[in-house]
PDB file of C-alpha atoms in Angstrom:
ATOM      1  CA  MET A 613     132.401  94.313 105.786  1.00 91.00           C
ATOM      2  CA  HIS A 614     129.112  92.449 106.273  1.00 96.00           C
ATOM      3  CA  GLN A 615     127.112  91.416 103.228  1.00 97.00           C
ATOM      4  CA  ILE A 616     123.598  90.119 102.585  1.00 97.00           C
ATOM      5  CA  LYS A 617     122.337  88.946  99.206  1.00 98.00           C
ATOM      6  CA  GLY A 618     118.857  88.359  97.910  1.00 98.00           C
ATOM      7  CA  THR A 619     116.398  89.025  95.097  1.00 98.00           C
ATOM      8  CA  LEU A 620     113.492  91.367  94.439  1.00 98.00           C
ATOM      9  CA  THR A 621     110.655  90.752  92.007  1.00 98.00           C
ATOM     10  CA  PRO A 622     109.321  93.799  90.147  1.00 98.00           C
ATOM     11  CA  THR A 623     105.873  93.907  88.581  1.00 98.00           C
ATOM     12  CA  ALA A 624     106.159  93.166  84.860  1.00 98.00           C
ATOM     13  CA  PRO A 625     106.931  94.683  82.474  1.00 98.00           C
ATOM     14  CA  PHE A 626     110.087  96.074  84.035  1.00 98.00           C
ATOM     15  CA  ASN A 627     113.211  97.303  82.244  1.00 98.00           C
ATOM     16  CA  PHE A 628     116.052  98.017  84.657  1.00 98.00           C
ATOM     17  CA  GLU A 629     118.166  99.492  81.859  1.00 98.00           C
ATOM     18  CA  LYS A 630     115.656 102.339  81.587  1.00 98.00           C
ATOM     19  CA  SER A 631     115.958 102.958  85.342  1.00 98.00           C
ATOM     20  CA  LEU A 632     119.734 103.194  85.009  1.00 98.00           C
ATOM     21  CA  GLU A 633     119.418 105.544  82.037  1.00 97.00           C
ATOM     22  CA  PHE A 634     117.199 107.862  84.041  1.00 97.00           C
ATOM     23  CA  LEU A 635     119.532 107.812  87.042  1.00 97.00           C
ATOM     24  CA  GLY A 636     122.471 108.553  84.783  1.00 94.00           C
ATOM     25  CA  HIS A 637     120.892 111.909  83.910  1.00 93.00           C
ATOM     26  CA  PHE A 638     119.187 112.694  87.231  1.00 95.00           C
ATOM     27  CA  ARG A 639     121.152 115.760  88.295  1.00 94.00           C
ATOM     28  CA  PRO A 640     120.072 115.959  91.979  1.00 96.00           C
ATOM     29  CA  ALA A 641     121.841 112.629  92.597  1.00 95.00           C
ATOM     30  CA  LEU A 642     124.761 112.682  90.159  1.00 92.00           C
ATOM     31  CA  GLY A 643     128.010 111.696  91.824  1.00 92.00           C
ATOM     32  CA  GLU A 644     126.231 109.813  94.624  1.00 96.00           C
ATOM     33  CA  GLN A 645     125.985 106.483  92.837  1.00 97.00           C
ATOM     34  CA  LYS A 646     127.368 104.371  90.029  1.00 97.00           C
ATOM     35  CA  THR A 647     125.267 103.059  87.144  1.00 97.00           C
ATOM     36  CA  GLN A 648     127.808 101.031  85.205  1.00 94.00           C
ATOM     37  CA  ASP A 649     127.662  97.681  83.434  1.00 96.00           C
ATOM     38  CA  GLY A 650     123.991  97.239  84.248  1.00 97.00           C
ATOM     39  CA  ILE A 651     124.580  97.653  87.986  1.00 98.00           C
ATOM     40  CA  LEU A 652     123.382 100.340  90.375  1.00 98.00           C
ATOM     41  CA  THR A 653     125.505 100.967  93.462  1.00 98.00           C
ATOM     42  CA  LYS A 654     124.394 103.503  96.033  1.00 98.00           C
ATOM     43  CA  ALA A 655     124.241 104.101  99.811  1.00 98.00           C
ATOM     44  CA  ILE A 656     121.378 104.821 102.178  1.00 98.00           C
ATOM     45  CA  SER A 657     121.147 105.759 105.852  1.00 98.00           C
ATOM     46  CA  LEU A 658     118.540 103.923 107.935  1.00 96.00           C
ATOM     47  CA  LYS A 659     118.213 104.165 111.711  1.00 93.00           C
ATOM     48  CA  GLY A 660     121.587 105.905 111.759  1.00 94.00           C
ATOM     49  CA  GLN A 661     123.321 103.037 109.964  1.00 96.00           C
ATOM     50  CA  VAL A 662     124.844 103.513 106.517  1.00 98.00           C
ATOM     51  CA  ILE A 663     124.178 100.629 104.145  1.00 98.00           C
ATOM     52  CA  GLY A 664     125.512 100.272 100.638  1.00 98.00           C
ATOM     53  CA  PHE A 665     123.399  98.457  98.085  1.00 98.00           C
ATOM     54  CA  ARG A 666     124.112  97.005  94.676  1.00 98.00           C
ATOM     55  CA  VAL A 667     121.289  96.029  92.322  1.00 98.00           C
ATOM     56  CA  GLN A 668     121.326  94.355  88.922  1.00 98.00           C
ATOM     57  CA  SER A 669     118.828  92.629  86.677  1.00 98.00           C
ATOM     58  CA  ILE A 670     118.898  88.844  86.426  1.00 98.00           C
ATOM     59  CA  GLY A 671     115.484  88.532  84.772  1.00 98.00           C
ATOM     60  CA  THR A 672     113.719  89.613  81.608  1.00 98.00           C
ATOM     61  CA  LEU A 673     111.274  92.323  80.621  1.00 98.00           C
ATOM     62  CA  ASP A 674     108.260  90.073  81.175  1.00 98.00           C
ATOM     63  CA  ALA A 675     109.743  87.951  83.985  1.00 98.00           C
ATOM     64  CA  PRO A 676     111.787  90.535  85.865  1.00 98.00           C
ATOM     65  CA  GLU A 677     114.030  89.802  88.819  1.00 98.00           C
ATOM     66  CA  LEU A 678     116.663  91.902  90.534  1.00 98.00           C
ATOM     67  CA  ALA A 679     119.595  90.582  92.508  1.00 98.00           C
ATOM     68  CA  TYR A 680     120.753  92.775  95.369  1.00 98.00           C
ATOM     69  CA  ALA A 681     123.692  92.841  97.739  1.00 98.00           C
ATOM     70  CA  LEU A 682     123.757  94.933 100.910  1.00 98.00           C
ATOM     71  CA  TYR A 683     126.993  96.087 102.540  1.00 98.00           C
ATOM     72  CA  SER A 684     127.486  97.421 106.061  1.00 98.00           C
ATOM     73  CA  HIS A 685     130.136  97.802 108.729  1.00 96.00           C
ATOM     74  CA  GLN A 686     127.790  96.362 111.367  1.00 94.00           C
ATOM     75  CA  PRO A 687     125.626  93.249 110.989  1.00 94.00           C
ATOM     76  CA  LEU A 688     122.128  93.995 109.707  1.00 95.00           C
ATOM     77  CA  ASN A 689     119.260  92.579 111.706  1.00 95.00           C
ATOM     78  CA  GLU A 690     116.230  91.325 109.826  1.00 96.00           C
ATOM     79  CA  THR A 691     114.224  94.486 110.514  1.00 96.00           C
ATOM     80  CA  ILE A 692     116.851  96.721 108.921  1.00 96.00           C
ATOM     81  CA  HIS A 693     117.374  94.217 106.114  1.00 97.00           C
ATOM     82  CA  GLN A 694     113.687  94.313 105.206  1.00 97.00           C
ATOM     83  CA  ALA A 695     113.546  98.113 105.619  1.00 97.00           C
ATOM     84  CA  VAL A 696     116.386  98.542 103.121  1.00 98.00           C
ATOM     85  CA  CYS A 697     114.715  96.187 100.651  1.00 98.00           C
ATOM     86  CA  ASP A 698     111.453  98.104 101.052  1.00 98.00           C
ATOM     87  CA  GLN A 699     113.219 101.417 100.422  1.00 98.00           C
ATOM     88  CA  ILE A 700     114.990 100.063  97.334  1.00 98.00           C
ATOM     89  CA  GLY A 701     111.711  98.703  96.003  1.00 98.00           C
ATOM     90  CA  PHE A 702     109.923 101.990  96.622  1.00 98.00           C
ATOM     91  CA  PHE A 703     112.806 104.020  95.168  1.00 98.00           C
ATOM     92  CA  LEU A 704     112.650 101.981  91.947  1.00 98.00           C
ATOM     93  CA  SER A 705     108.808 101.740  92.004  1.00 98.00           C
ATOM     94  CA  LEU A 706     109.038  97.973  91.603  1.00 98.00           C
ATOM     95  CA  ASP A 707     105.385  97.406  92.543  1.00 98.00           C
ATOM     96  CA  ASP A 708     103.928  99.853  90.010  1.00 98.00           C
ATOM     97  CA  ASP A 709     101.561  98.110  87.600  1.00 98.00           C
ATOM     98  CA  LEU A 710     101.811  99.870  84.233  1.00 98.00           C
ATOM     99  CA  GLN A 711      99.374  97.729  82.256  1.00 97.00           C
ATOM    100  CA  SER A 712      96.351 100.031  82.489  1.00 98.00           C
ATOM    101  CA  PHE A 713      98.578 103.071  81.850  1.00 98.00           C
ATOM    102  CA  TYR A 714      99.920 101.422  78.710  1.00 98.00           C
ATOM    103  CA  ALA A 715      96.432 100.485  77.563  1.00 98.00           C
ATOM    104  CA  ILE A 716      95.510 104.161  77.594  1.00 98.00           C
ATOM    105  CA  GLY A 717      98.776 105.158  75.905  1.00 98.00           C
ATOM    106  CA  GLU A 718      98.128 102.771  73.031  1.00 97.00           C
ATOM    107  CA  GLU A 719      95.070 104.874  72.155  1.00 97.00           C
ATOM    108  CA  ASP A 720      97.108 108.101  72.106  1.00 98.00           C
ATOM    109  CA  PRO A 721      98.981 108.350  68.762  1.00 97.00           C
ATOM    110  CA  ALA A 722     101.228 111.202  69.910  1.00 97.00           C
ATOM    111  CA  PHE A 723     102.221 109.455  73.142  1.00 98.00           C
ATOM    112  CA  GLU A 724     102.496 105.892  71.862  1.00 97.00           C
ATOM    113  CA  PRO A 725     106.066 106.360  70.506  1.00 97.00           C
ATOM    114  CA  VAL A 726     107.140 107.754  73.903  1.00 98.00           C
ATOM    115  CA  MET A 727     105.601 104.755  75.621  1.00 98.00           C
ATOM    116  CA  GLN A 728     107.372 102.349  73.291  1.00 97.00           C
ATOM    117  CA  GLU A 729     110.711 104.098  73.833  1.00 97.00           C
ATOM    118  CA  LEU A 730     110.368 103.775  77.621  1.00 98.00           C
ATOM    119  CA  TYR A 731     108.430 100.518  77.735  1.00 98.00           C
ATOM    120  CA  GLY A 732     109.035  98.802  81.069  1.00 98.00           C
ATOM    121  CA  TYR A 733     110.379 101.911  82.798  1.00 98.00           C
ATOM    122  CA  HIS A 734     109.069 102.329  86.336  1.00 98.00           C
ATOM    123  CA  GLN A 735     109.499 105.796  87.814  1.00 98.00           C
ATOM    124  CA  VAL A 736     112.755 106.213  89.738  1.00 98.00           C
ATOM    125  CA  LYS A 737     111.966 108.421  92.720  1.00 98.00           C
ATOM    126  CA  PHE A 738     114.238 110.262  95.096  1.00 98.00           C
ATOM    127  CA  LEU A 739     115.723 107.677  97.446  1.00 98.00           C
ATOM    128  CA  SER A 740     113.429 108.993 100.200  1.00 98.00           C
ATOM    129  CA  PRO A 741     110.578 111.526 100.323  1.00 98.00           C
ATOM    130  CA  PHE A 742     112.581 113.426 102.954  1.00 98.00           C
ATOM    131  CA  GLU A 743     115.502 113.843 100.567  1.00 98.00           C
ATOM    132  CA  ASN A 744     113.019 115.042  97.943  1.00 98.00           C
ATOM    133  CA  ALA A 745     111.558 117.581 100.387  1.00 98.00           C
ATOM    134  CA  VAL A 746     114.993 118.962 101.269  1.00 98.00           C
ATOM    135  CA  TRP A 747     115.837 119.199  97.575  1.00 98.00           C
ATOM    136  CA  ALA A 748     112.587 121.089  96.985  1.00 98.00           C
ATOM    137  CA  ILE A 749     113.727 123.680  99.523  1.00 98.00           C
ATOM    138  CA  LEU A 750     117.301 123.904  98.244  1.00 98.00           C
ATOM    139  CA  SER A 751     116.374 124.099  94.555  1.00 97.00           C
ATOM    140  CA  GLN A 752     113.720 126.814  94.811  1.00 94.00           C
ATOM    141  CA  ARG A 753     114.877 129.927  92.938  1.00 93.00           C
ATOM    142  CA  ASN A 754     118.374 128.515  92.819  1.00 95.00           C
ATOM    143  CA  LEU A 755     120.872 127.344  90.227  1.00 96.00           C
ATOM    144  CA  MET A 756     121.437 123.601  89.951  1.00 96.00           C
ATOM    145  CA  ALA A 757     125.131 123.904  90.831  1.00 96.00           C
ATOM    146  CA  ALA A 758     124.379 125.960  93.937  1.00 97.00           C
ATOM    147  CA  SER A 759     121.627 123.558  95.026  1.00 98.00           C
ATOM    148  CA  ARG A 760     123.948 120.585  94.601  1.00 97.00           C
ATOM    149  CA  LYS A 761     126.670 122.314  96.620  1.00 97.00           C
ATOM    150  CA  MET A 762     124.197 122.843  99.471  1.00 98.00           C
ATOM    151  CA  LYS A 763     122.958 119.256  99.313  1.00 98.00           C
ATOM    152  CA  ASP A 764     126.474 117.841  99.187  1.00 98.00           C
ATOM    153  CA  GLY A 765     127.417 119.974 102.177  1.00 98.00           C
ATOM    154  CA  LEU A 766     124.499 118.635 104.225  1.00 98.00           C
ATOM    155  CA  THR A 767     125.419 115.066 103.282  1.00 98.00           C
ATOM    156  CA  GLU A 768     129.047 115.579 104.244  1.00 97.00           C
ATOM    157  CA  ARG A 769     128.197 117.264 107.559  1.00 98.00           C
ATOM    158  CA  TYR A 770     125.181 115.247 108.714  1.00 98.00           C
ATOM    159  CA  GLY A 771     125.055 112.096 106.611  1.00 97.00           C
ATOM    160  CA  GLY A 772     127.448 109.215 106.255  1.00 97.00           C
ATOM    161  CA  ALA A 773     129.345 107.256 103.656  1.00 98.00           C
ATOM    162  CA  LEU A 774     130.406 103.718 102.910  1.00 98.00           C
ATOM    163  CA  GLU A 775     133.217 102.378 100.790  1.00 97.00           C
ATOM    164  CA  VAL A 776     132.358  99.521  98.452  1.00 97.00           C
ATOM    165  CA  ASP A 777     135.059  98.043  96.220  1.00 95.00           C
ATOM    166  CA  GLY A 778     137.235 101.111  96.544  1.00 96.00           C
ATOM    167  CA  THR A 779     134.529 103.709  95.856  1.00 97.00           C
ATOM    168  CA  ILE A 780     133.025 105.873  98.591  1.00 98.00           C
ATOM    169  CA  TYR A 781     129.255 106.305  98.378  1.00 98.00           C
ATOM    170  CA  PRO A 782     127.656 109.155 100.354  1.00 98.00           C
ATOM    171  CA  ALA A 783     124.357 108.632 102.166  1.00 98.00           C
ATOM    172  CA  PHE A 784     121.993 111.593 102.536  1.00 98.00           C
ATOM    173  CA  PRO A 785     121.107 112.222 106.200  1.00 98.00           C
ATOM    174  CA  GLU A 786     117.861 111.025 107.703  1.00 98.00           C
ATOM    175  CA  ALA A 787     115.275 113.445 109.036  1.00 98.00           C
ATOM    176  CA  PHE A 788     116.203 112.887 112.690  1.00 98.00           C
ATOM    177  CA  GLN A 789     119.845 113.736 111.973  1.00 98.00           C
ATOM    178  CA  LEU A 790     118.959 117.149 110.582  1.00 98.00           C
ATOM    179  CA  ALA A 791     116.173 117.679 113.126  1.00 98.00           C
ATOM    180  CA  LEU A 792     118.806 117.572 115.876  1.00 97.00           C
ATOM    181  CA  ALA A 793     120.729 120.448 114.257  1.00 98.00           C
ATOM    182  CA  SER A 794     119.895 124.086 114.921  1.00 98.00           C
ATOM    183  CA  VAL A 795     119.028 126.481 112.114  1.00 98.00           C
ATOM    184  CA  ASP A 796     122.363 128.238 112.697  1.00 98.00           C
ATOM    185  CA  GLU A 797     124.227 124.949 112.344  1.00 98.00           C
ATOM    186  CA  ILE A 798     122.419 124.133 109.118  1.00 98.00           C
ATOM    187  CA  ASN A 799     123.008 127.652 107.861  1.00 98.00           C
ATOM    188  CA  ALA A 800     126.750 127.251 108.406  1.00 98.00           C
ATOM    189  CA  VAL A 801     126.529 124.694 105.585  1.00 98.00           C
ATOM    190  CA  VAL A 802     123.724 126.061 103.394  1.00 98.00           C
ATOM    191  CA  ARG A 803     124.600 129.772 103.805  1.00 98.00           C
ATOM    192  CA  ASN A 804     121.057 130.893 103.099  1.00 98.00           C
ATOM    193  CA  LEU A 805     118.940 131.569 106.173  1.00 98.00           C
ATOM    194  CA  TRP A 806     115.554 131.112 104.481  1.00 97.00           C
ATOM    195  CA  LYS A 807     116.563 127.760 103.023  1.00 98.00           C
ATOM    196  CA  SER A 808     118.176 126.686 106.306  1.00 98.00           C
ATOM    197  CA  GLU A 809     114.952 127.419 108.169  1.00 98.00           C
ATOM    198  CA  GLY A 810     113.033 125.465 105.515  1.00 98.00           C
ATOM    199  CA  VAL A 811     115.353 122.464 105.806  1.00 98.00           C
ATOM    200  CA  SER A 812     114.997 122.564 109.589  1.00 98.00           C
ATOM    201  CA  ASN A 813     111.198 122.731 109.352  1.00 98.00           C
ATOM    202  CA  VAL A 814     111.092 119.842 106.877  1.00 98.00           C
ATOM    203  CA  ALA A 815     113.434 117.725 109.013  1.00 98.00           C
ATOM    204  CA  ARG A 816     111.372 118.187 112.171  1.00 98.00           C
ATOM    205  CA  ALA A 817     108.127 117.433 110.314  1.00 98.00           C
ATOM    206  CA  PHE A 818     109.418 114.291 108.601  1.00 98.00           C
ATOM    207  CA  ASP A 819     111.032 113.094 111.817  1.00 98.00           C
ATOM    208  CA  ARG A 820     107.574 112.933 113.397  1.00 98.00           C
ATOM    209  CA  VAL A 821     105.595 111.383 110.538  1.00 98.00           C
ATOM    210  CA  ASP A 822     105.108 107.740 109.541  1.00 97.00           C
ATOM    211  CA  GLU A 823     106.309 107.243 105.959  1.00 96.00           C
ATOM    212  CA  VAL A 824     103.749 104.494 105.460  1.00 97.00           C
ATOM    213  CA  TRP A 825     101.063 107.103 106.128  1.00 98.00           C
ATOM    214  CA  LEU A 826     102.653 109.432 103.574  1.00 98.00           C
ATOM    215  CA  ARG A 827     102.578 106.657 100.991  1.00 98.00           C
ATOM    216  CA  THR A 828      99.043 105.429 101.644  1.00 97.00           C
ATOM    217  CA  ALA A 829      96.868 108.174 103.166  1.00 98.00           C
ATOM    218  CA  PRO A 830      94.440 110.035 100.900  1.00 97.00           C
ATOM    219  CA  TYR A 831      96.211 112.408  98.521  1.00 97.00           C
ATOM    220  CA  ALA A 832      94.488 115.504  99.889  1.00 98.00           C
ATOM    221  CA  GLU A 833      95.474 114.672 103.484  1.00 98.00           C
ATOM    222  CA  VAL A 834      99.143 114.235 102.619  1.00 98.00           C
ATOM    223  CA  GLU A 835      99.088 117.359 100.483  1.00 98.00           C
ATOM    224  CA  LYS A 836      97.658 119.352 103.410  1.00 98.00           C
ATOM    225  CA  TRP A 837     100.290 117.922 105.761  1.00 98.00           C
ATOM    226  CA  LEU A 838     103.031 119.033 103.391  1.00 98.00           C
ATOM    227  CA  LEU A 839     101.534 122.498 102.912  1.00 98.00           C
ATOM    228  CA  ASP A 840     101.434 122.956 106.679  1.00 98.00           C
ATOM    229  CA  ILE A 841     105.250 122.784 106.756  1.00 98.00           C
ATOM    230  CA  LYS A 842     106.641 126.305 106.640  1.00 97.00           C
ATOM    231  CA  GLY A 843     108.662 126.622 103.458  1.00 96.00           C
ATOM    232  CA  ILE A 844     106.649 124.044 101.481  1.00 98.00           C
ATOM    233  CA  GLY A 845     104.347 125.654  98.945  1.00 97.00           C
ATOM    234  CA  VAL A 846     102.034 124.317  96.270  1.00 97.00           C
ATOM    235  CA  TRP A 847     104.857 123.540  93.812  1.00 96.00           C
ATOM    236  CA  SER A 848     106.986 121.779  96.428  1.00 97.00           C
ATOM    237  CA  ALA A 849     104.064 119.715  97.724  1.00 98.00           C
ATOM    238  CA  SER A 850     103.167 118.588  94.204  1.00 97.00           C
ATOM    239  CA  PHE A 851     106.818 117.783  93.488  1.00 97.00           C
ATOM    240  CA  ILE A 852     107.206 115.660  96.643  1.00 98.00           C
ATOM    241  CA  LEU A 853     103.912 113.849  96.125  1.00 98.00           C
ATOM    242  CA  LEU A 854     104.926 112.838  92.617  1.00 98.00           C
ATOM    243  CA  ARG A 855     108.690 112.312  92.794  1.00 98.00           C
ATOM    244  CA  GLY A 856     109.145 111.343  96.436  1.00 98.00           C
ATOM    245  CA  LEU A 857     105.953 109.431  97.157  1.00 98.00           C
ATOM    246  CA  GLY A 858     104.937 108.122  93.750  1.00 98.00           C
ATOM    247  CA  ARG A 859     101.494 109.709  93.916  1.00 97.00           C
ATOM    248  CA  MET A 860     100.759 109.624  90.175  1.00 97.00           C
ATOM    249  CA  SER A 861      97.124 110.715  90.064  1.00 96.00           C
ATOM    250  CA  GLN A 862      97.734 114.445  89.642  1.00 95.00           C
ATOM    251  CA  LEU A 863      99.625 116.622  87.177  1.00 95.00           C
ATOM    252  CA  PRO A 864     102.715 118.348  88.582  1.00 95.00           C
ATOM    253  CA  VAL A 865     102.174 121.998  89.446  1.00 92.00           C
ATOM    254  CA  GLY A 866     104.161 124.848  87.912  1.00 87.00           C
ATOM    255  CA  GLU A 867     106.630 122.782  85.876  1.00 88.00           C
ATOM    256  CA  LYS A 868     107.749 124.789  82.823  1.00 85.00           C
ATOM    257  CA  TRP A 869     109.320 121.711  81.244  1.00 91.00           C
ATOM    258  CA  LEU A 870     105.910 120.047  81.036  1.00 94.00           C
ATOM    259  CA  LEU A 871     104.524 122.595  78.595  1.00 93.00           C
ATOM    260  CA  GLN A 872     107.661 122.320  76.448  1.00 94.00           C
ATOM    261  CA  ALA A 873     107.542 118.511  76.465  1.00 95.00           C
ATOM    262  CA  VAL A 874     103.862 118.318  75.541  1.00 96.00           C
ATOM    263  CA  ARG A 875     104.325 120.841  72.752  1.00 96.00           C
ATOM    264  CA  ARG A 876     107.241 118.806  71.408  1.00 95.00           C
ATOM    265  CA  PHE A 877     105.674 115.368  71.454  1.00 97.00           C
ATOM    266  CA  TYR A 878     102.192 116.500  70.477  1.00 96.00           C
ATOM    267  CA  GLY A 879     103.559 118.658  67.660  1.00 94.00           C
ATOM    268  CA  ASN A 880     101.848 121.918  68.539  1.00 94.00           C
ATOM    269  CA  ASP A 881     103.770 124.956  69.819  1.00 93.00           C
ATOM    270  CA  LEU A 882     100.506 126.744  70.618  1.00 92.00           C
ATOM    271  CA  LEU A 883      99.360 124.340  73.325  1.00 93.00           C
ATOM    272  CA  GLU A 884      98.690 125.901  76.742  1.00 93.00           C
ATOM    273  CA  MET A 885      98.202 124.454  80.228  1.00 91.00           C
ATOM    274  CA  LYS A 886      94.468 124.041  79.683  1.00 93.00           C
ATOM    275  CA  ASP A 887      95.313 121.844  76.689  1.00 94.00           C
ATOM    276  CA  ILE A 888      97.661 119.747  78.839  1.00 95.00           C
ATOM    277  CA  GLU A 889      94.869 119.164  81.327  1.00 95.00           C
ATOM    278  CA  ARG A 890      92.632 118.046  78.470  1.00 96.00           C
ATOM    279  CA  LEU A 891      95.279 115.707  77.028  1.00 97.00           C
ATOM    280  CA  ALA A 892      95.968 114.233  80.465  1.00 97.00           C
ATOM    281  CA  GLN A 893      92.315 113.598  81.277  1.00 97.00           C
ATOM    282  CA  PRO A 894      92.091 110.132  79.635  1.00 97.00           C
ATOM    283  CA  TYR A 895      95.041 108.972  81.758  1.00 98.00           C
ATOM    284  CA  GLY A 896      93.081 109.452  84.985  1.00 97.00           C
ATOM    285  CA  ASN A 897      95.116 108.250  87.965  1.00 97.00           C
ATOM    286  CA  HIS A 898      98.082 107.729  85.627  1.00 98.00           C
ATOM    287  CA  ALA A 899      98.384 111.428  84.726  1.00 97.00           C
ATOM    288  CA  GLY A 900     101.591 111.664  86.740  1.00 97.00           C
ATOM    289  CA  TYR A 901     103.101 108.745  84.846  1.00 98.00           C
ATOM    290  CA  TRP A 902     102.112 110.375  81.558  1.00 98.00           C
ATOM    291  CA  THR A 903     104.004 113.541  82.484  1.00 97.00           C
ATOM    292  CA  HIS A 904     106.974 111.611  83.918  1.00 97.00           C
ATOM    293  CA  TYR A 905     107.359 109.625  80.696  1.00 98.00           C
ATOM    294  CA  LEU A 906     107.267 112.866  78.698  1.00 97.00           C
ATOM    295  CA  ARG A 907     110.001 114.268  80.917  1.00 94.00           C
ATOM    296  CA  ALA A 908     112.148 111.127  80.786  1.00 95.00           C
ATOM    297  CA  ALA A 909     111.860 110.994  76.995  1.00 95.00           C
ATOM    298  CA  SER A 910     112.900 114.637  76.770  1.00 83.00           C
TER     299      SER A 910
END
């Protein structure tokens, strides 16, 4: 087993314990990682190579630092090494600057306790926007258990796995791996033709796109690109933009939990979506973070 060690520096404030708490309850990824003793262990597939990674905090809230170790059967060249570090950093939103978001939250009496509870928490995304997009297809009008069974089946059939210290960690397949499969082959795993076609469409689209463009292009352009994928609707596009790409400037679309969370923390069971839009307005480009904190606190 080959191993590389190094450190990553998040933007302060950063509380890795809050990231682990979120991952410990994040049902789309339960069973794919360990979050024990302040350490995250997980696997990722990049360029067809499965790499395990272990991350733990060695810093403080205001001077954060993460130590990482990468594990692989084959030696990692510097390009792959840096690509894995980039994906870990993006997954954990290490570069997010929360200071202006917190400044707004301090002026919101109903939200301020939520902010204090989660202080230093940077959004934990899906490990890749492609995984998020596939989950959006699988989870539409579907029970969580059934969606997880489909996802696990795709990982087992098309992804990979790596054993680290006696535990096997599955790695969700990359877009090119599913793009090479026919709809019938995918459907042999998913057993739902509409969802299999959607997964195939998403895989072929993501296989052709530059993820850097997805992260950095204007919101409206990326939203249009997503909506042009057959099977991706308004809800799915909003979901991927927020939870897969960290685009925090817009409220999520069609999330029933949001109304419940706002009613709970703002102490008014009569609030409607128009009220949520009004409450979110002061947060500007941080509206997505506002909603994500409300969800995480729930």
